[in-house]
Short mmCIF file of C-alpha atoms and ligand atoms in Angstrom, two decimals:
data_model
loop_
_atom_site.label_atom_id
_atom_site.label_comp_id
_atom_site.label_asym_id
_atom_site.label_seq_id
_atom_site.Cartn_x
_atom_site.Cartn_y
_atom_site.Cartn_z
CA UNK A 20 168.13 103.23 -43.35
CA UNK A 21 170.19 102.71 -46.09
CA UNK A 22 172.50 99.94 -47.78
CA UNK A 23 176.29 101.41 -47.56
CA UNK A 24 179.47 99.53 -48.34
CA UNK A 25 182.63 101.02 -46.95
CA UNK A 26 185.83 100.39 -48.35
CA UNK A 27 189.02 101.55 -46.76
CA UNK A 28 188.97 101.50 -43.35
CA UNK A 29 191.97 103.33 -42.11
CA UNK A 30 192.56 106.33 -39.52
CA UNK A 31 189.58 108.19 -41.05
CA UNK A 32 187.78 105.64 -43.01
CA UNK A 33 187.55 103.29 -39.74
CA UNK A 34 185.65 105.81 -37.45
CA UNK A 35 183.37 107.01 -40.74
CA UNK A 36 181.78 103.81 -41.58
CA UNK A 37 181.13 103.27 -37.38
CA UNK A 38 179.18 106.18 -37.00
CA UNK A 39 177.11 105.08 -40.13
CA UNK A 40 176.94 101.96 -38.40
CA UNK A 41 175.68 104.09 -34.89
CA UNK A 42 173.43 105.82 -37.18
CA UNK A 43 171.54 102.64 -37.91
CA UNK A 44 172.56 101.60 -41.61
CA UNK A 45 173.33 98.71 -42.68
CA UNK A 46 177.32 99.03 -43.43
CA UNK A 47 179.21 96.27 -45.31
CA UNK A 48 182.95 97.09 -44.55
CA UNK A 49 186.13 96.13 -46.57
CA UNK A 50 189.85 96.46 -46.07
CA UNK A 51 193.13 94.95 -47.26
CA UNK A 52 194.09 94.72 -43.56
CA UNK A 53 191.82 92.40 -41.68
CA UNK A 54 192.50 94.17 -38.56
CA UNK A 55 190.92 97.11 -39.60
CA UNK A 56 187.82 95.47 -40.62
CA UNK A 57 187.46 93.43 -37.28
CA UNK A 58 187.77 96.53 -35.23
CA UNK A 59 184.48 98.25 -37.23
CA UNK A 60 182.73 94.76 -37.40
CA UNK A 61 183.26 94.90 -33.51
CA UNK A 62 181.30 98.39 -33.96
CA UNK A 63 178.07 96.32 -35.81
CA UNK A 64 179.22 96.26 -39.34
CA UNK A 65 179.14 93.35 -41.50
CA UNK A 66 181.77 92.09 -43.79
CA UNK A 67 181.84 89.99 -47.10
CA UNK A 68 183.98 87.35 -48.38
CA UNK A 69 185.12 89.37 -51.00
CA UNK A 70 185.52 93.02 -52.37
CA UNK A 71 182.65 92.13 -54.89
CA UNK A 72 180.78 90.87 -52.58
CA UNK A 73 180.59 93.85 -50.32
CA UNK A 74 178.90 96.09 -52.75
CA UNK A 75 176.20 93.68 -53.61
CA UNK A 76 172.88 95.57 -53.61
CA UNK A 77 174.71 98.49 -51.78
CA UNK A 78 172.78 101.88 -52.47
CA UNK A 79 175.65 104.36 -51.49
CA UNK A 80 179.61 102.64 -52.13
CA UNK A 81 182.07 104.86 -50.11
CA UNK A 82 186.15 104.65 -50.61
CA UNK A 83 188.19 106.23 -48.29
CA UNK A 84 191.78 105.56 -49.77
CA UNK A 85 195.22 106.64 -49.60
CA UNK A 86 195.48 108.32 -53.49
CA UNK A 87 194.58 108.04 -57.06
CA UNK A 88 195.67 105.09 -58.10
CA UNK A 89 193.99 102.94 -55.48
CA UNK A 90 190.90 105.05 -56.38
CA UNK A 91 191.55 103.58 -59.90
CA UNK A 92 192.38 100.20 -59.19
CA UNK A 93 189.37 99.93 -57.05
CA UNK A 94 186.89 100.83 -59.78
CA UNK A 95 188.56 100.42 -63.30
CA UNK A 96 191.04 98.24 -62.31
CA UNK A 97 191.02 94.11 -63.18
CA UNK A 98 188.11 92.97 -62.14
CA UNK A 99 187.45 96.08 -60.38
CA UNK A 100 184.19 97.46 -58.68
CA UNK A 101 182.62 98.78 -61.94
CA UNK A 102 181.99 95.01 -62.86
CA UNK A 103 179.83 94.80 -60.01
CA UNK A 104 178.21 97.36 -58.94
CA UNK A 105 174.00 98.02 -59.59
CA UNK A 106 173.26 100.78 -62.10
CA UNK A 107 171.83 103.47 -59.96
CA UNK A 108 174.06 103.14 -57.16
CA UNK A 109 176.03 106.20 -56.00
CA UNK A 110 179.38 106.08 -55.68
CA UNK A 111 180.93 108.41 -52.67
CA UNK A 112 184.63 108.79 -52.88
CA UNK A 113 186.09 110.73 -50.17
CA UNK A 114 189.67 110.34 -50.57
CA UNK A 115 191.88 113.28 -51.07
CA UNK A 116 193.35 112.56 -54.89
CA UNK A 117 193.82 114.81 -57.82
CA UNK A 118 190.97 116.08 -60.62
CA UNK A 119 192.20 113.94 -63.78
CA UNK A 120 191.24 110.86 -61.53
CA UNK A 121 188.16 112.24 -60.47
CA UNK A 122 187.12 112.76 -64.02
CA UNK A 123 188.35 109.31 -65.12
CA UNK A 124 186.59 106.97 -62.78
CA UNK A 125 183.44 109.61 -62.79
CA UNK A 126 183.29 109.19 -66.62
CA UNK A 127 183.70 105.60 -66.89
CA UNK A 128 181.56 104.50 -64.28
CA UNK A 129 178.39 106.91 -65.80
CA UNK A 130 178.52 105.32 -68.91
CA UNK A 131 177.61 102.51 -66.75
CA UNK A 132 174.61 103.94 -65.41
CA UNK A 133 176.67 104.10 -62.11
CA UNK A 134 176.70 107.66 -60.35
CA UNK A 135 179.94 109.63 -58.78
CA UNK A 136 180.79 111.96 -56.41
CA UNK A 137 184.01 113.04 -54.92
CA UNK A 138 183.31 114.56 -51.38
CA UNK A 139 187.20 114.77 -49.83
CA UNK A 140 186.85 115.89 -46.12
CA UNK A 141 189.03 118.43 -43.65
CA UNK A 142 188.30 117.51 -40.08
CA UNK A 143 191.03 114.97 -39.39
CA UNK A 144 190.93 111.94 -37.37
CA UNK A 145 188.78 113.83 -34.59
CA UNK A 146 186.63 115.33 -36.97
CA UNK A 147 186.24 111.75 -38.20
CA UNK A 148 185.67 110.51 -34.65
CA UNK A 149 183.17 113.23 -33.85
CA UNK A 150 180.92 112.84 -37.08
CA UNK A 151 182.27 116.47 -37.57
CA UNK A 152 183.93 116.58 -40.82
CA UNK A 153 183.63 118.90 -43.77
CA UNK A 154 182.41 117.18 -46.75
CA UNK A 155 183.36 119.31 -49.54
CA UNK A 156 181.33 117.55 -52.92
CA UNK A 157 181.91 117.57 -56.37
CA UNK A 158 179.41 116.16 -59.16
CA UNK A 159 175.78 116.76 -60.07
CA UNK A 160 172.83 118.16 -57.75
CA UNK A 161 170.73 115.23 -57.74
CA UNK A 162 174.06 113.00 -56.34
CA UNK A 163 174.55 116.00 -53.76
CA UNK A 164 170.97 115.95 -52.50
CA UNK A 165 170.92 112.34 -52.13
CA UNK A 166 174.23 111.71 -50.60
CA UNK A 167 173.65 114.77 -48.57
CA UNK A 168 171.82 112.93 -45.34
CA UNK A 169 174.52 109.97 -45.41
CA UNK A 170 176.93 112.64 -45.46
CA UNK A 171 175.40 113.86 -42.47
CA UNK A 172 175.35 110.81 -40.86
CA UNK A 173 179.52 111.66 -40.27
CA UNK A 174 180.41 115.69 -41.09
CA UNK A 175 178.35 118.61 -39.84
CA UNK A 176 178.95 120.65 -42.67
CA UNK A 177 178.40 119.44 -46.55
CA UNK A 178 179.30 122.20 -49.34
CA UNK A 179 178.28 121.39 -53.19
CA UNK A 180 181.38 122.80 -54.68
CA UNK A 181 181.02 122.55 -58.44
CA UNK A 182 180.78 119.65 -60.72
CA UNK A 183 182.84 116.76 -60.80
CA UNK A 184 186.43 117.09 -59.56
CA UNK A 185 185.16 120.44 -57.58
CA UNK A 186 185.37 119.18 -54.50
CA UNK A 187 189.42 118.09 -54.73
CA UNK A 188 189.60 121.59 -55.89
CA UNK A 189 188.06 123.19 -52.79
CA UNK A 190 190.60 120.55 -50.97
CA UNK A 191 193.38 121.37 -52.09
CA UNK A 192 193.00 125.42 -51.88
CA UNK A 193 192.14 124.66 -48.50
CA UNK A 194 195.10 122.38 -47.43
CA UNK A 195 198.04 124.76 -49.05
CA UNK A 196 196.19 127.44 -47.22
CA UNK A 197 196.63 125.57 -44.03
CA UNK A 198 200.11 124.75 -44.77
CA UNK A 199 201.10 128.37 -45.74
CA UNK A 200 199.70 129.45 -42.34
CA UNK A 201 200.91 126.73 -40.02
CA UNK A 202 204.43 127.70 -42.26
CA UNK A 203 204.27 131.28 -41.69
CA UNK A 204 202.96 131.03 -37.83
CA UNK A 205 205.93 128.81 -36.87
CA UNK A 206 208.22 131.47 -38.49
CA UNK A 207 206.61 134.11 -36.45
CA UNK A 208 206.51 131.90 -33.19
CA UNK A 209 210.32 131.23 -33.83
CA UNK A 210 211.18 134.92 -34.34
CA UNK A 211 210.17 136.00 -31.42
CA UNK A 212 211.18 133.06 -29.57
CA UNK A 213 214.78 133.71 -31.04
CA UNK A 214 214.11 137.45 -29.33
CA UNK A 215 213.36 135.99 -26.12
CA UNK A 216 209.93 136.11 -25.65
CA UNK A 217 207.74 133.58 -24.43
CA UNK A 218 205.55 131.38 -27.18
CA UNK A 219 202.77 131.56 -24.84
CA UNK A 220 202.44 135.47 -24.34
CA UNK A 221 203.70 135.74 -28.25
CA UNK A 222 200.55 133.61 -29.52
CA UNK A 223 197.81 135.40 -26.98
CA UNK A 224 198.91 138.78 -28.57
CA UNK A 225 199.05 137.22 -32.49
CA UNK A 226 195.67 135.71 -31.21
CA UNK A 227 194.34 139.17 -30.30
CA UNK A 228 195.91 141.19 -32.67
CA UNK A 229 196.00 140.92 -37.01
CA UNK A 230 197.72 137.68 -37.11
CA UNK A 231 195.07 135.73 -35.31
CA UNK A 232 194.75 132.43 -37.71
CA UNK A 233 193.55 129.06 -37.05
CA UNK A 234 196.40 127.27 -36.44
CA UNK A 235 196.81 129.93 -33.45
CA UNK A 236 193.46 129.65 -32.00
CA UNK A 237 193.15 125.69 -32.13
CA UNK A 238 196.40 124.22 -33.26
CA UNK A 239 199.37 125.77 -31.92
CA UNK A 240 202.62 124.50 -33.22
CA UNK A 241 204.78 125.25 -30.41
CA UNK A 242 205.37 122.55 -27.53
CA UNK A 243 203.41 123.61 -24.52
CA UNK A 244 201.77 126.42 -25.27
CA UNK A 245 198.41 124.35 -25.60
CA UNK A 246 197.12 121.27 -24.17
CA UNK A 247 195.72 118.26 -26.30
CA UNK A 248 197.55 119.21 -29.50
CA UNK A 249 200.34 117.62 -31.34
CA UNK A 250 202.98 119.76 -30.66
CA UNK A 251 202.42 118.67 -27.41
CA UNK A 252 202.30 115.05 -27.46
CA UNK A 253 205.75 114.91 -29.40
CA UNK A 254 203.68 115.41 -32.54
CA UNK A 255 202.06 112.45 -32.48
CA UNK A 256 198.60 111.94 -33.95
CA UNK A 257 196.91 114.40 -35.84
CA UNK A 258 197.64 115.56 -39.28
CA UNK A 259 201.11 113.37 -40.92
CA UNK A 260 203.61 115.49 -42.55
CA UNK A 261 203.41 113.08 -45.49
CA UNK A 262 199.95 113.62 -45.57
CA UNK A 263 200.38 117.67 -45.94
CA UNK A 264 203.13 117.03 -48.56
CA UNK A 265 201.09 114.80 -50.62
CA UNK A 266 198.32 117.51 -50.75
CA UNK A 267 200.66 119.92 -51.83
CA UNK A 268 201.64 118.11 -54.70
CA UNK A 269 198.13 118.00 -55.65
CA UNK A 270 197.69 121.75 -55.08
CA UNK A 271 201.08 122.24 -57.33
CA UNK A 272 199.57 120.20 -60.35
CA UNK A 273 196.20 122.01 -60.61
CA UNK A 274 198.04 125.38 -60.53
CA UNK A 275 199.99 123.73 -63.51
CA UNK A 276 197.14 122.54 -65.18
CA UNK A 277 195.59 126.13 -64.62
CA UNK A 278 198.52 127.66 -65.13
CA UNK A 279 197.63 129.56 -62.39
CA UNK A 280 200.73 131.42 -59.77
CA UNK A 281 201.22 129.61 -56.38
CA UNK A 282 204.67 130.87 -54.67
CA UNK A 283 203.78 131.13 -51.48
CA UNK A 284 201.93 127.00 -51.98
CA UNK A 285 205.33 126.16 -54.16
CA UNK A 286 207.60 126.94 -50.90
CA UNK A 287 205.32 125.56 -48.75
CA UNK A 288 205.45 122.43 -50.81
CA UNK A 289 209.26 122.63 -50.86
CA UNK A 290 209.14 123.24 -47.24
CA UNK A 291 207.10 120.32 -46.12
CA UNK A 292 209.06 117.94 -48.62
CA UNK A 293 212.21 118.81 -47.21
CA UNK A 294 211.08 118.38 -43.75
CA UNK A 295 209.45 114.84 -44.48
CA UNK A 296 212.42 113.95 -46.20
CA UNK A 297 214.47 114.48 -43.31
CA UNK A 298 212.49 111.45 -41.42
CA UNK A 299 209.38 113.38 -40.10
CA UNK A 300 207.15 112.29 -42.47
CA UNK A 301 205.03 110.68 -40.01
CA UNK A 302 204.71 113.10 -37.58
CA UNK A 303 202.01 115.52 -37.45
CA UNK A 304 202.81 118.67 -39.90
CA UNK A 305 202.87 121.17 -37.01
CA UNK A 306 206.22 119.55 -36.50
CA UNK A 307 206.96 122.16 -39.74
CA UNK A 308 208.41 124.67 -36.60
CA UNK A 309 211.31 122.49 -36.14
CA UNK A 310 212.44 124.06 -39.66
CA UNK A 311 213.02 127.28 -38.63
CA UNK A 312 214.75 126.42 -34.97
CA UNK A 313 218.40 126.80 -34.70
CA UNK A 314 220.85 124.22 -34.01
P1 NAD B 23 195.12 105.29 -44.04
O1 NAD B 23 196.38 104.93 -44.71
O2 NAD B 23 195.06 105.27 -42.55
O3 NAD B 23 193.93 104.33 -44.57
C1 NAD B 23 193.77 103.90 -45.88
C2 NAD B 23 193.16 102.51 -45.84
O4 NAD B 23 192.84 102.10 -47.18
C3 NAD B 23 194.10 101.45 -45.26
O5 NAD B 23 193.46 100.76 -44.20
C4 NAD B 23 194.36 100.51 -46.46
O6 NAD B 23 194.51 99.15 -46.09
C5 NAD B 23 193.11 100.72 -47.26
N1 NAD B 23 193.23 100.36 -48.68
C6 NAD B 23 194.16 100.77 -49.58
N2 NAD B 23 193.90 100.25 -50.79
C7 NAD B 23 192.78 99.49 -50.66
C8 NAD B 23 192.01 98.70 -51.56
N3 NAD B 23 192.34 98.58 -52.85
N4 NAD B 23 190.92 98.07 -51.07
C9 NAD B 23 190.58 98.17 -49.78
N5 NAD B 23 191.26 98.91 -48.88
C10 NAD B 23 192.36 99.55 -49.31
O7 NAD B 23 194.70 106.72 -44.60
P2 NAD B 23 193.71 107.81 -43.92
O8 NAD B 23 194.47 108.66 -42.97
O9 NAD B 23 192.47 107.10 -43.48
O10 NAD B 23 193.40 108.72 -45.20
C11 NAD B 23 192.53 108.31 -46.24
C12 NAD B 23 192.33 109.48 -47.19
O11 NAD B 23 191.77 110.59 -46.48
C13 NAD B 23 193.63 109.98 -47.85
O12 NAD B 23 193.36 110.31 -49.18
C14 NAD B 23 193.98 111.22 -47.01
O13 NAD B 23 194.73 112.17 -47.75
C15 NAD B 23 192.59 111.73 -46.67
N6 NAD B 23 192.53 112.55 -45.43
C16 NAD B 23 193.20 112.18 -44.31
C17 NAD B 23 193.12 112.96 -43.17
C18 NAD B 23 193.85 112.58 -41.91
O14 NAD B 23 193.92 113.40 -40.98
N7 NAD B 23 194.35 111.35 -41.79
C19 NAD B 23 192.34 114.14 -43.17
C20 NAD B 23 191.63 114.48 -44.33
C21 NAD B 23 191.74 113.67 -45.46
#
């Protein structure tokens, strides 16, 4: 049993820290929102009085914010976390931000004697939920091997990626892949919709056939063609268009930085942006189909 605090207890961070909670650490919990702490104290977490407070003595800290900055504030900020955390702890940061961060806050806290790790995770909500996420690591071995069984504690599968900022890397290859697919399979769904055929028959024969893809075999963006997904709950839940967009952002400034050619990431980027600025940013990012339908 270990000594985790868990800071940032939204949609994904929420139903992380309870299943380290159902795994039988002891979990310290923190949140701007006291609602969101209450619901995973309900769950057998504890709480502090204070942000410094709930890392006191922790062996693992895990963040699970929205982006960068609050990564930042969090640890380098005013009075921020590296003030009080013990040398020797390990710090777990799971959000999804970009690499200069990663390097930043990694940097700063070692010459603290404090240890970092980012480990950003694909799964989504349910993933979270499950205790099936990826967990997708970046930093040394020694951090990876000892975070590894916490990890497991709420993903099934835990990848060392590289060093430090490795595992944003991984993410963000990952996420403009999805986006490029659930892009291209909505254009193909439309097409043939647009031709008259049915989405349903359509996505069995793409599912069979050599544009069989993930978002057709679990994920389908087309109203009614499967049950329990997005697209058919109005796109609610799931994956938020804003969400998607943000990722691609991050995607587009590594390729800068590595000067590296994205075009088919840069339109989805523009694609997603476009779509989120037209009000659907909170829906999920299937919703993307609704691009290519015709007034
Ligand atoms: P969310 O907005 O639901 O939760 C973020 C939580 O952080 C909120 O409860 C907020 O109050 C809290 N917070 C912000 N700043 C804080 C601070 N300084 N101290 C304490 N708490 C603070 O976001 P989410 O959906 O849980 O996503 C979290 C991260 O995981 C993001 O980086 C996101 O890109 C990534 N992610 C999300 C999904 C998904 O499906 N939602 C999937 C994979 C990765």
């Amino acid at each position: 049993m270990a000594k985790v605090a868990f800071i940032g207890l939204g949609n994904m961070g929420g139903p992380m820290a309870v299943n380290l909670v159902k795994a039988g650490h002891q979990v310290c919990v923190f949140d701007l929102f006291p609602e969101a702490v209450a619901k995973v104290v309900a769950q057998g977490a504890t709480t502090a009085d204070s942000l410094p407070a709930s890392v006191a003595g922790a062996d693992f800290i895990i963040s699970m914010l929205p982006a960068g900055k609050h990564v930042e504030g969090l640890y380098l900020g005013d009075d921020g976390l590296i003030n009080h955390i013990s040398p020797g702890s390990l710090v777990i940061d799971s959000s999804t931000i970009d690499k200069a961060t990663v390097i930043k806050v990694s940097t700063v806290l070692a010459e603290k004697g404090i240890n970092f790790i980012d480990a950003p995770v694909s799964g989504g909500v349910g993933g979270a939920q499950a205790g099936t996420l990826s967990f997708m690591v970046g930093g040394n071995e020694a951090d990876f091997n000892k975070a590894k069984p916490i990890l497991e504690n709420m993903g099934k599968n835990i990848f060392l990626a590289g060093a430090h900022g490795a595992g944003q890397v991984a993410k963000v290859c990952n996420n403009m892949l999805l986006a490029i697919l659930m892009s291209g399979t909505s254009e193909a769904l439309q097409l043939g919709m647009d031709n008259g055929l049915d989405p349903k028959v359509l996505s069995e024969i793409m599912l069979q056939s050599s544009g069989r893809n993930w978002t057709l075999e679990v994920y389908n963006p087309c109203p009614g063609v499967m049950e329990n997904v997005p697209s058919s709950n109005d796109y609610n839940g799931g994956f938020m268009t804003d969400l998607m967009a943000k990722d691609l952002g991050l995607a587009m400034d590594t390729a800068v930085q590595s000067q590296s050619a994205t075009p088919m990431g840069t339109l989805a980027r523009s694609l997603f942006a476009l779509h989120a600025g037209k009000g659907n940013g909170s829906k999920d990012f299937s919703s993307i189909i609704k691009m290519f339908e015709k007034a």
